Phi, psi and omega in degrees: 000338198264331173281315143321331159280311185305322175303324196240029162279133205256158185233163221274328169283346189238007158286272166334278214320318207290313214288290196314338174280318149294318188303295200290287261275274204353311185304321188291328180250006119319308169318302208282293149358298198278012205228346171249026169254170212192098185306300197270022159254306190308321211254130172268121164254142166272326232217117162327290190329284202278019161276316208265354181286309174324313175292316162325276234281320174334261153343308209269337226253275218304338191275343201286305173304327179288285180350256156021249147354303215239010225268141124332137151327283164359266214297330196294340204240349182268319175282344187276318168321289169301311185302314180301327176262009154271329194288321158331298178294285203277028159293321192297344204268312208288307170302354166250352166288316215283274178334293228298328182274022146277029186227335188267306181319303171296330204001094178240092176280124190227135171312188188249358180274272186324321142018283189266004181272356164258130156300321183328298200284353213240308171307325169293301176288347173281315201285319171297309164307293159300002173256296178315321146318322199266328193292293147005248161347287170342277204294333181301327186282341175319301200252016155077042172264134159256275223292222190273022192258354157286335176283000188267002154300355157272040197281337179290341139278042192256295187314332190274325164284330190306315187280302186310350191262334186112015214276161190301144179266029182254347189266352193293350194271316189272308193317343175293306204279321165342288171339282182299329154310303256231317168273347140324305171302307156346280246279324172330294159319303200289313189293307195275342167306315181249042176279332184300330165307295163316286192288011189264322194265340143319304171302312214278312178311314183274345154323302178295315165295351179293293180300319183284358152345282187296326202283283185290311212148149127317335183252340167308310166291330177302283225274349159288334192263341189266313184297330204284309182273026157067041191304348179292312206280326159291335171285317196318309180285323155295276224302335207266354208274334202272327160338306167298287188293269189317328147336309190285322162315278178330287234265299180259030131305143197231136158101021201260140197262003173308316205267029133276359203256002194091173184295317198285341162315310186274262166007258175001303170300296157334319156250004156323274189314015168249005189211046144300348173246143180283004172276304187295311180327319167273339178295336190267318180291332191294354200234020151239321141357282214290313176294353195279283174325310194269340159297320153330292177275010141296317180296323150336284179274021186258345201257302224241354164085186176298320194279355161266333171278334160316299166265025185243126189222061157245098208272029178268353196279132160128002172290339173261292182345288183310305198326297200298328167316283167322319159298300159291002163279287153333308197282312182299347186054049188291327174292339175307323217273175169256189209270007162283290184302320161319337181274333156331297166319318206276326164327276183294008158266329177304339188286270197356280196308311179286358177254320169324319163284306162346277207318301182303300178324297192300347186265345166287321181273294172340294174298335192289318179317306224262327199302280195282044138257353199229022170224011133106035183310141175256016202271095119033269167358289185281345183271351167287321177283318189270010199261299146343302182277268186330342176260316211278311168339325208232338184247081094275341178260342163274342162278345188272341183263348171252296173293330186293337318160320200249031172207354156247155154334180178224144169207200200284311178290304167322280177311355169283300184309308160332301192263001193280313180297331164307311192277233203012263164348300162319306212282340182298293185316286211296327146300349179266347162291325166241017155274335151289319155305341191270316196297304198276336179271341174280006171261012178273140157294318183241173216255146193277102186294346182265008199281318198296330182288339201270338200246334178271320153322343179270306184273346164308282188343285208313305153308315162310306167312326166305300225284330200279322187299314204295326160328312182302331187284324191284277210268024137294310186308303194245024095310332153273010184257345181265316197249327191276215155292124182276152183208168183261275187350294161293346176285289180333291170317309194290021182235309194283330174267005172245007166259302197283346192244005173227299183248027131299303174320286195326263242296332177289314156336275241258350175273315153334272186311301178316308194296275197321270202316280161009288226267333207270326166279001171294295149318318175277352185281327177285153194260125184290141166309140146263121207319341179271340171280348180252006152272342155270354175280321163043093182179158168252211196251139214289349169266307168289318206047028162277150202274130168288109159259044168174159185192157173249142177260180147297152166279358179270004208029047192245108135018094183204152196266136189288020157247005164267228200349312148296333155262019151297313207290316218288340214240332184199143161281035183226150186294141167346277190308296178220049177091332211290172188267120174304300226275306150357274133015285232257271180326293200276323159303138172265171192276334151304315184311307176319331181298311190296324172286339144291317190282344163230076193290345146324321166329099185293149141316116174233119164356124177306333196299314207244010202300314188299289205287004188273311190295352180271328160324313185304309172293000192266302200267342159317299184289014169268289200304333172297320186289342164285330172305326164294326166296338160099007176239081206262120196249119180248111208266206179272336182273132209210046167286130175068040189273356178257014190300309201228093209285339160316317208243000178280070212270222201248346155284001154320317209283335203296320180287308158331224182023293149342305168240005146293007170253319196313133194278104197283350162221173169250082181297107188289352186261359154278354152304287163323298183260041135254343156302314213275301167325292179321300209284355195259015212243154200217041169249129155309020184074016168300123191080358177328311194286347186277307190280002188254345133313303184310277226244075210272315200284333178320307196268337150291005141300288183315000000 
């Protein structure tokens, strides 16, 4: 029970925040209020004088909502103070206008005797009379009066004492207004008693924003005052409260002809009329950031369970939503429109956004999709969910493209909208094309050496088809720019969408295809292992850790399955194990050398440097280690030249400790840390034999 109060305990800072958030939302619909109001339509002026009072009384509105806003808690809560109880003063004021003209209505002129002799009447004036007392009490304590300057809140009980005395009821309206003056004054006094005070904590704010100005920055203070007093969360909670109410206007209005058009119309509608302003117009986008944002980790935690959702701090996701909303709503002159045409508009800004999330869902579910295929996951389940969510991925954006299609023109902006949701769809299928090549290999009894070519061929496809949608798009653009109406705008897009979505792709496609071609012909140029080298060598391969039944050797001689090796080669020109450069290598060996390092796939690397004096070492000490090999004491020192010379007299931990520092690395290259990284995950074995080669070759992988 105690872990359970504790789980749902508010701790005293998300206590303050929530309160400060409520206390500001008000400002926000001050604000909204004063930017759709019109003073000088709303108010009839006769008079210069009472214009410029208008305007004045205006002005003071928009500082009173920045007040507001921008208020320390305390003091914010202090201002709050005060307003209730002016709001208080004027209940008294209403409730006692309210006696006197039910009292003028009745008009039963009665004595001060006669009085008490209606029960009613006599319950009616006890009841009035103890709510203006209490109302009264209320506001002294509100506002901290001690001495005798509290009782004059009981000025609203003059009519009331007045009628109990016997006073005329024709005379009963000036004992109201006596009343209502008299509480002007007051409250007039009092305001102006503590205006210096006002105006000393105005000074003090705008000094402090001054200095943090001067100290930091503007945007720095900006983006502290936005965390701090939780400005998302308060435009979220105004946009959604002005939502609600105009939904609620729509639905119970009667003759109203929106509510022939259907839900989505009205929906449409609704939120037209919510962003008419640039405060709602930004309130609507931060509260598609959040929906943007609580669909994004729902989609997380719908792929990846709690324990992923748990650990995620990624708070920027669903801002590009909001962002796009707000740019194209600016570029488009969505404030401009009237609320029909806003409601229309806003359809096809919303599909933007919804092809925009589509995207984001999707940059989420690729990797987990591709993750439990190319990791041989057994969980069912989970390969049902991401399978699933990626199929709803890839047909909701051809459906989204088919009805908006049937209710607009196809023009130039449109076909922008049109193929961002197509490339989607494309980019879904074609994961869903090698999580299935991923899918088929892991039901194979041996591991498919052809997978990799067959998984770049799937993903060529895919790209070509990007390439082809976006081509398409470049020349719809410039068929409506020769024949149809021409723009600067549209001139723009088409330049910005024929650099970044056409010839970056080309140039990244045709640099992809140069590396593969490259990296493949790099590999055929190495000479394949032969089966008796790869039974003494009897080990797998230092990439994968899958067992070699083929391999390329290196001219450094080392061992690898040659598609694990080419896609190391796609990335860096040096052998796995101990740096050296292949193609270098590769280029400069004659075909004896070449012989030899097949015939010694063991062969450690040696310094150019030291080449001469290393080989006489060698030969010194090869021939110590045969004569211990007849004594039956065989000491395998660091040097392991010609160590397959004579394979018969070899055993297999000779061989193994060979290998082992024929692995050892002569540097520590931090950019091989990557791209063994980067190889592995592109690699299409489950870790099988991890534990053997991560002996065998122990100082390698403590590199990696």
């Amino acid at each position: 029970m105690v872990q359970l109060f504790n789980m749902f305990k508010i701790s005293r800072e998300s206590l303050e925040s929530g309160v400060g958030v409520i206390l500001r939302v008000p400002a926000l619909f001050v604000m909204e209020v004063w930017y759709r109001t019109d003073p000088l339509k709303t108010v009839q002026v006769h008079t210069k004088d009472v214009e410029i009072i208008i305007k004045v009384v205006y002005y003071m509105a928009l500082l009173f909502a920045v007040a507001i806003g921008t208020l320390p808690l305390k003091k914010l809560v202090t201002f709050y103070v005060y307003l209730v109880s002016g709001l208080m003063l004027l209940g008294s004021f209403f409730l006692s206008q309210s006696f006197v003209q039910v009292e003028v209505l009745e008009n039963k002129e009665q004595t001060w005797a006669d009085l008490f002799d209606d029960k009613e009447h006599t319950e009616r004036l006890i009841l009035h009379l103890i709510a203006q007392a209490f109302m009264a009490a209320l506001i002294t304590y509100l506002v901290e009066l001690k001495d005798w300057t509290r009782f004059l809140m009981l000025v609203f009980t003059l009519p009331v004492l007045a009628r109990s005395l016997g006073f005329p009821l024709n005379d009963l309206h000036i004992v109201h207004n006596f009343a209502s003056i008299f509480s002007t004054l007051i409250v007039l006094f009092y305001v102006f008693n503590n205006l210096g005070n006002i105006i000393d904590n105005c000074k003090e704010g705008i000094n402090n924003v001054v200095l943090a100005f001067r100290a930091f920055g503007v945007f720095p203070v900006f983006i502290t005052f936005w965390h701090s007093v939780l400005l998302p969360i308060q435009l979220l909670i105004f946009w959604l409260v002005m939502f609600i109410t105009q939904l609620y206007v729509y639905l119970y209005s009667e003759n109203h002809p929106i509510m022939q058009e259907g839900w989505i119309v009205i929906i449409l509608a609704s939120i037209g009329e919510c962003c008419a302003t640039p405060i709602s117009l930004f309130a609507l986008c931060v509260t598609i950031t959040y929906a943007s944002y609580s669909i994004l980790t729902l989609t997380k935690l719908y792929l990846q369970g709690f324990e992923a959702w748990s650990q995620d701090v990624d708070a920027m996701r669903g801002w590009t939503e909001g962002f796009t909303m707000l740019l194209i709503a600016i570029q488009t002159d969505l404030l401009d429109l009237r609320p029909l045409q806003r409601a229309f508009l806003m359809s096809i800004l919303l599909f933007i956004v919804a092809s925009s999330l589509i995207q984001s869902m999707y940059e989420i579910a690729d990797p987990v999709l591709l993750a439990l295929s190319a990791s041989h996951n057994k969980s069912v389940f989970k390969h049902v969910r991401a399978v699933a969510l990626c199929t709803f991925l890839w047909m909701f954006p051809l459906y989204m493209t088919y009805s908006i299609c049937q209710y607009f023109d196809l023009d130039f902006w449109l076909m922008v909208i049109v193929s961002s949701c197509m490339l989607t769809s494309v980019q879904v299928i074609g994961s869903l094309a090698v999580y299935s090549l991923f899918m088929y290999d892991s039901f194979r009894n041996e591991p498919w050496e052809m997978l990799d070519d067959v998984i770049y061929c799937a993903r060529a496809i895919t790209r070509v088809l990007e390439f082809v949608v976006a081509v398409f798009v470049v020349c719809y653009g410039l068929k409506e720019s020769l024949f149809g109406e021409w723009s600067w705008i549209n001139s723009s897009i088409l330049i910005v969408h024929c650099y970044f979505n056409v010839w970056q792709r080309l140039q990244s496609g045709w640099k992809s295809f140069l590396l593969r071609r490259e990296a493949s012909k790099k590999v055929e140029s190495l000479p394949a292992a032969s089966e008796y080298q790869l039974s003494c060598l009897d080990d797998v391969c230092a990439i994968c850790y899958n067992e070699m039944k083929s391999a390329r050797v290196t001219p450094c001689g080392h061992f690898f399955h040659g598609v694990c090796l080419r896609k190391w080669l796609y990335v860096k020109d040096s052998c796995p194990m101990c740096h050296r450069d292949i193609h270098q290598e590769v280029a400069a060996g004659s075909d004896a050398n070449r012989e030899d390092f097949v015939m010694n796939p063991t062969l450690a690397s040696q310094d150019d440097d030291d080449s001469s004096e290393t080989t006489s070492s060698q030969t010194t000490e090869s021939s110590d280690s045969s004569a211990m090999a007849e004594d039956g004491n065989v000491d395998v020192d660091n040097d392991h030249h010609n160590l397959l010379g004579d394979a018969g007299h070899v055993s297999k931990f000779d061989l193994i400790e060979g290998v082992a520092e024929a692995a050892s690395p002569t540097n520590n290259d931090n950019d091989d840390v990557e791209t063994n990284a980067w190889v592995r995950g592109q690699g299409l074995a489950d870790g099988g034999g991890g534990g053997d080669v991560r002996r065998r070759y122990g100082p390698i992988h403590h590199q990696i």
